[in-house]
Amino acid sequence: MENISVPSQDIEKNKELAALSYLWIFSLIILVARRDSTFIQFHARQGVVLFLLSVLLWPFDFLRYGEIVILALMILGFIQAAMGNTNRVPVIGDIAEGKFGLSDVREALHFIKHTAIRMVKPEHVTPSFKKEADNQYRQETTHQNTSEISPENELMEREEKKLSVLFHRVEDQDNKIHELEDEVHLLNTKINTHE
């Protein structure tokens, strides 16, 4: 959590109101009403982000556990504001300041999707995961110093490339098998619904 610079008289005068800005809808009211205090605005923006996240999660039963995390972050922000600290709430502070963009959201969703797939089907490798592995492999091989390659290392590299090609062929075939399994499953469910 990083700090921002705020005049000490602003903090002493407004820390109670800044703490109240983490109490659900009060964050919006305080954000609009008290534009004169940098300290209040800092905490109110974070409170608004937490409020909006809680509103977005509320309708979905399977995401209700996220409310516990949001409540914990609200309590953390409340305590920090009441103590007169200017620490950012983890992740929320970056969102409130606009440092957390659409690409970060996509990356987070991508990570969540692949984590869920690996939990359900550990043997399943998605094309984007394979692409990430290829990029990582290329980066590792690029960092090696090519001027000091011995004939044995050249042979090893050629064999590794052959293995990599074979691995990708196997992965492609495995992906095709998974697609066919999914199609068979869909057909079975259609047949079962018509019976």
Tab-separated table of C-alpha atoms in Angstrom:
chain	number	residue	atom	x	y	z
A	1	MET	CA	0.000	0.000	0.000
A	2	GLU	CA	1.488	3.292	-1.107
A	3	ASN	CA	1.058	6.653	0.605
A	4	ILE	CA	-0.063	9.952	-0.887
A	5	SER	CA	0.932	13.363	0.456
A	6	VAL	CA	-1.832	15.261	2.252
A	7	PRO	CA	-1.422	18.294	4.557
A	8	SER	CA	-1.500	17.232	8.222
A	9	GLN	CA	-4.148	19.827	9.156
A	10	ASP	CA	-6.449	18.356	6.464
A	11	ILE	CA	-5.970	14.888	7.967
A	12	GLU	CA	-6.603	15.971	11.582
A	13	LYS	CA	-9.665	17.991	10.637
A	14	ASN	CA	-11.293	15.389	8.364
A	15	LYS	CA	-10.271	11.884	9.441
A	16	GLU	CA	-13.654	11.032	11.020
A	17	LEU	CA	-15.558	12.009	7.886
A	18	ALA	CA	-13.019	10.185	5.708
A	19	ALA	CA	-13.592	7.041	7.780
A	20	LEU	CA	-17.359	7.358	7.293
A	21	SER	CA	-16.807	7.408	3.527
A	22	TYR	CA	-16.312	3.631	3.656
A	23	LEU	CA	-19.875	3.084	4.881
A	24	TRP	CA	-21.666	1.979	1.736
A	25	ILE	CA	-23.775	4.815	0.182
A	26	PHE	CA	-22.162	7.473	2.385
A	27	SER	CA	-19.132	7.264	0.106
A	28	LEU	CA	-21.102	8.821	-2.773
A	29	ILE	CA	-22.606	11.523	-0.590
A	30	ILE	CA	-19.269	12.441	0.977
A	31	LEU	CA	-17.467	12.342	-2.381
A	32	VAL	CA	-19.884	14.889	-3.844
A	33	ALA	CA	-20.319	17.036	-0.721
A	34	ARG	CA	-16.695	17.441	0.383
A	35	ARG	CA	-14.592	18.328	-2.638
A	36	ASP	CA	-12.466	20.719	-0.571
A	37	SER	CA	-10.461	18.025	1.249
A	38	THR	CA	-7.837	15.935	-0.536
A	39	PHE	CA	-7.849	13.449	2.344
A	40	ILE	CA	-11.623	12.940	2.217
A	41	GLN	CA	-11.614	12.677	-1.589
A	42	PHE	CA	-8.845	10.061	-1.443
A	43	HIS	CA	-10.795	7.816	0.937
A	44	ALA	CA	-14.218	8.582	-0.573
A	45	ARG	CA	-13.067	7.475	-4.053
A	46	GLN	CA	-11.941	4.152	-2.606
A	47	GLY	CA	-15.233	3.888	-0.699
A	48	VAL	CA	-17.194	4.498	-3.915
A	49	VAL	CA	-15.301	1.718	-5.709
A	50	LEU	CA	-16.044	-0.686	-2.839
A	51	PHE	CA	-19.700	0.415	-2.807
A	52	LEU	CA	-20.059	-0.135	-6.566
A	53	LEU	CA	-18.374	-3.541	-6.367
A	54	SER	CA	-20.739	-4.614	-3.594
A	55	VAL	CA	-23.746	-3.471	-5.633
A	56	LEU	CA	-22.473	-5.373	-8.679
A	57	LEU	CA	-21.886	-8.574	-6.689
A	58	TRP	CA	-25.141	-8.494	-4.754
A	59	PRO	CA	-27.511	-9.983	-7.400
A	60	PHE	CA	-25.330	-13.043	-7.998
A	61	ASP	CA	-25.642	-15.776	-5.386
A	62	PHE	CA	-22.392	-17.475	-6.366
A	63	LEU	CA	-20.474	-14.197	-5.912
A	64	ARG	CA	-21.878	-13.348	-2.498
A	65	TYR	CA	-18.691	-14.575	-0.834
A	66	GLY	CA	-16.993	-11.663	-2.556
A	67	GLU	CA	-19.046	-9.427	-0.257
A	68	ILE	CA	-16.980	-10.732	2.664
A	69	VAL	CA	-13.800	-9.600	0.921
A	70	ILE	CA	-15.357	-6.210	0.184
A	71	LEU	CA	-16.473	-5.874	3.810
A	72	ALA	CA	-12.925	-6.669	4.972
A	73	LEU	CA	-11.530	-4.034	2.596
A	74	MET	CA	-14.109	-1.502	3.845
A	75	ILE	CA	-13.052	-2.178	7.434
A	76	LEU	CA	-9.395	-1.836	6.447
A	77	GLY	CA	-10.078	1.493	4.728
A	78	PHE	CA	-12.210	2.702	7.648
A	79	ILE	CA	-9.408	1.960	10.122
A	80	GLN	CA	-6.762	3.571	7.911
A	81	ALA	CA	-8.849	6.733	7.492
A	82	ALA	CA	-9.742	6.926	11.199
A	83	MET	CA	-6.051	6.663	12.086
A	84	GLY	CA	-5.226	9.445	9.621
A	85	ASN	CA	-3.259	7.210	7.252
A	86	THR	CA	-3.180	7.737	3.504
A	87	ASN	CA	-2.563	4.131	2.549
A	88	ARG	CA	-4.315	2.771	-0.505
A	89	VAL	CA	-6.622	-0.193	-0.081
A	90	PRO	CA	-5.049	-3.065	-2.079
A	91	VAL	CA	-6.250	-3.084	-5.723
A	92	ILE	CA	-9.150	-0.751	-4.866
A	93	GLY	CA	-6.832	2.251	-4.570
A	94	ASP	CA	-5.477	1.615	-8.061
A	95	ILE	CA	-8.998	1.300	-9.469
A	96	ALA	CA	-10.060	4.526	-7.733
A	97	GLU	CA	-7.125	6.407	-9.244
A	98	GLY	CA	-7.693	4.992	-12.717
A	99	LYS	CA	-4.479	2.954	-12.742
A	100	PHE	CA	-6.423	-0.259	-13.218
A	101	GLY	CA	-7.493	-0.291	-16.865
A	102	LEU	CA	-9.495	-2.504	-19.172
A	103	SER	CA	-6.408	-4.511	-20.101
A	104	ASP	CA	-5.914	-5.336	-16.408
A	105	VAL	CA	-9.527	-6.503	-16.184
A	106	ARG	CA	-9.045	-8.692	-19.258
A	107	GLU	CA	-5.858	-10.131	-17.809
A	108	ALA	CA	-7.592	-10.872	-14.501
A	109	LEU	CA	-10.544	-12.534	-16.255
A	110	HIS	CA	-8.130	-14.517	-18.417
A	111	PHE	CA	-6.301	-15.721	-15.309
A	112	ILE	CA	-9.565	-16.636	-13.554
A	113	LYS	CA	-10.819	-18.515	-16.624
A	114	HIS	CA	-7.655	-20.571	-16.985
A	115	THR	CA	-7.512	-21.291	-13.274
A	116	ALA	CA	-11.099	-22.541	-13.344
A	117	ILE	CA	-10.424	-24.696	-16.413
A	118	ARG	CA	-7.352	-26.232	-14.787
A	119	MET	CA	-9.373	-26.973	-11.645
A	120	VAL	CA	-12.137	-28.709	-13.596
A	121	LYS	CA	-9.991	-30.356	-16.280
A	122	PRO	CA	-6.354	-30.485	-15.122
A	123	GLU	CA	-5.316	-32.263	-18.313
A	124	HIS	CA	-6.909	-29.637	-20.561
A	125	VAL	CA	-4.546	-27.065	-22.074
A	126	THR	CA	-6.220	-24.119	-23.772
A	127	PRO	CA	-4.682	-22.553	-26.887
A	128	SER	CA	-3.918	-19.304	-25.077
A	129	PHE	CA	-2.153	-21.200	-22.282
A	130	LYS	CA	-0.087	-22.999	-24.909
A	131	LYS	CA	0.722	-19.638	-26.499
A	132	GLU	CA	1.852	-18.288	-23.123
A	133	ALA	CA	4.077	-21.341	-22.612
A	134	ASP	CA	5.592	-20.834	-26.074
A	135	ASN	CA	6.332	-17.180	-25.343
A	136	GLN	CA	7.925	-18.079	-22.045
A	137	TYR	CA	10.047	-20.751	-23.735
A	138	ARG	CA	11.166	-18.273	-26.418
A	139	GLN	CA	12.105	-15.711	-23.792
A	140	GLU	CA	14.156	-18.259	-21.885
A	141	THR	CA	16.012	-19.377	-24.995
A	142	THR	CA	16.604	-15.770	-26.090
A	143	HIS	CA	18.323	-14.947	-22.808
A	144	GLN	CA	20.934	-17.645	-23.318
A	145	ASN	CA	24.212	-16.474	-24.808
A	146	THR	CA	24.421	-17.950	-28.314
A	147	SER	CA	28.165	-17.341	-28.706
A	148	GLU	CA	29.035	-19.976	-26.088
A	149	ILE	CA	27.033	-22.853	-27.565
A	150	SER	CA	28.943	-26.105	-27.746
A	151	PRO	CA	28.105	-28.888	-30.230
A	152	GLU	CA	26.476	-30.823	-27.395
A	153	ASN	CA	24.288	-27.840	-26.539
A	154	GLU	CA	23.331	-27.415	-30.198
A	155	LEU	CA	22.278	-31.057	-30.311
A	156	MET	CA	20.287	-30.561	-27.094
A	157	GLU	CA	18.574	-27.486	-28.539
A	158	ARG	CA	17.615	-29.323	-31.727
A	159	GLU	CA	16.212	-32.205	-29.706
A	160	GLU	CA	14.313	-29.791	-27.454
A	161	LYS	CA	12.823	-28.111	-30.521
A	162	LYS	CA	11.775	-31.497	-31.892
A	163	LEU	CA	10.204	-32.363	-28.556
A	164	SER	CA	8.467	-29.007	-28.474
A	165	VAL	CA	7.001	-29.597	-31.936
A	166	LEU	CA	5.844	-33.064	-30.896
A	167	PHE	CA	4.392	-31.665	-27.691
A	168	HIS	CA	2.400	-29.096	-29.653
A	169	ARG	CA	1.119	-31.759	-32.038
A	170	VAL	CA	0.006	-33.869	-29.099
A	171	GLU	CA	-1.618	-30.825	-27.503
A	172	ASP	CA	-3.450	-29.992	-30.741
A	173	GLN	CA	-4.728	-33.546	-30.947
A	174	ASP	CA	-5.681	-33.426	-27.276
A	175	ASN	CA	-7.610	-30.196	-27.860
A	176	LYS	CA	-9.430	-31.800	-30.786
A	177	ILE	CA	-10.311	-34.759	-28.573
A	178	HIS	CA	-11.688	-32.384	-25.925
A	179	GLU	CA	-13.751	-30.574	-28.558
A	180	LEU	CA	-15.142	-33.892	-29.793
A	181	GLU	CA	-15.912	-34.947	-26.217
A	182	ASP	CA	-17.778	-31.678	-25.710
A	183	GLU	CA	-19.754	-32.234	-28.926
A	184	VAL	CA	-20.628	-35.790	-27.863
A	185	HIS	CA	-21.741	-34.486	-24.482
A	186	LEU	CA	-23.954	-31.861	-26.153
A	187	LEU	CA	-25.465	-34.470	-28.445
A	188	ASN	CA	-26.139	-36.766	-25.486
A	189	THR	CA	-27.889	-33.986	-23.602
A	190	LYS	CA	-29.999	-33.177	-26.672
A	191	ILE	CA	-30.925	-36.842	-27.040
A	192	ASN	CA	-31.802	-37.088	-23.345
A	193	THR	CA	-33.997	-33.988	-23.513
A	194	HIS	CA	-35.954	-35.341	-26.506
A	195	GLU	CA	-36.684	-38.652	-24.785
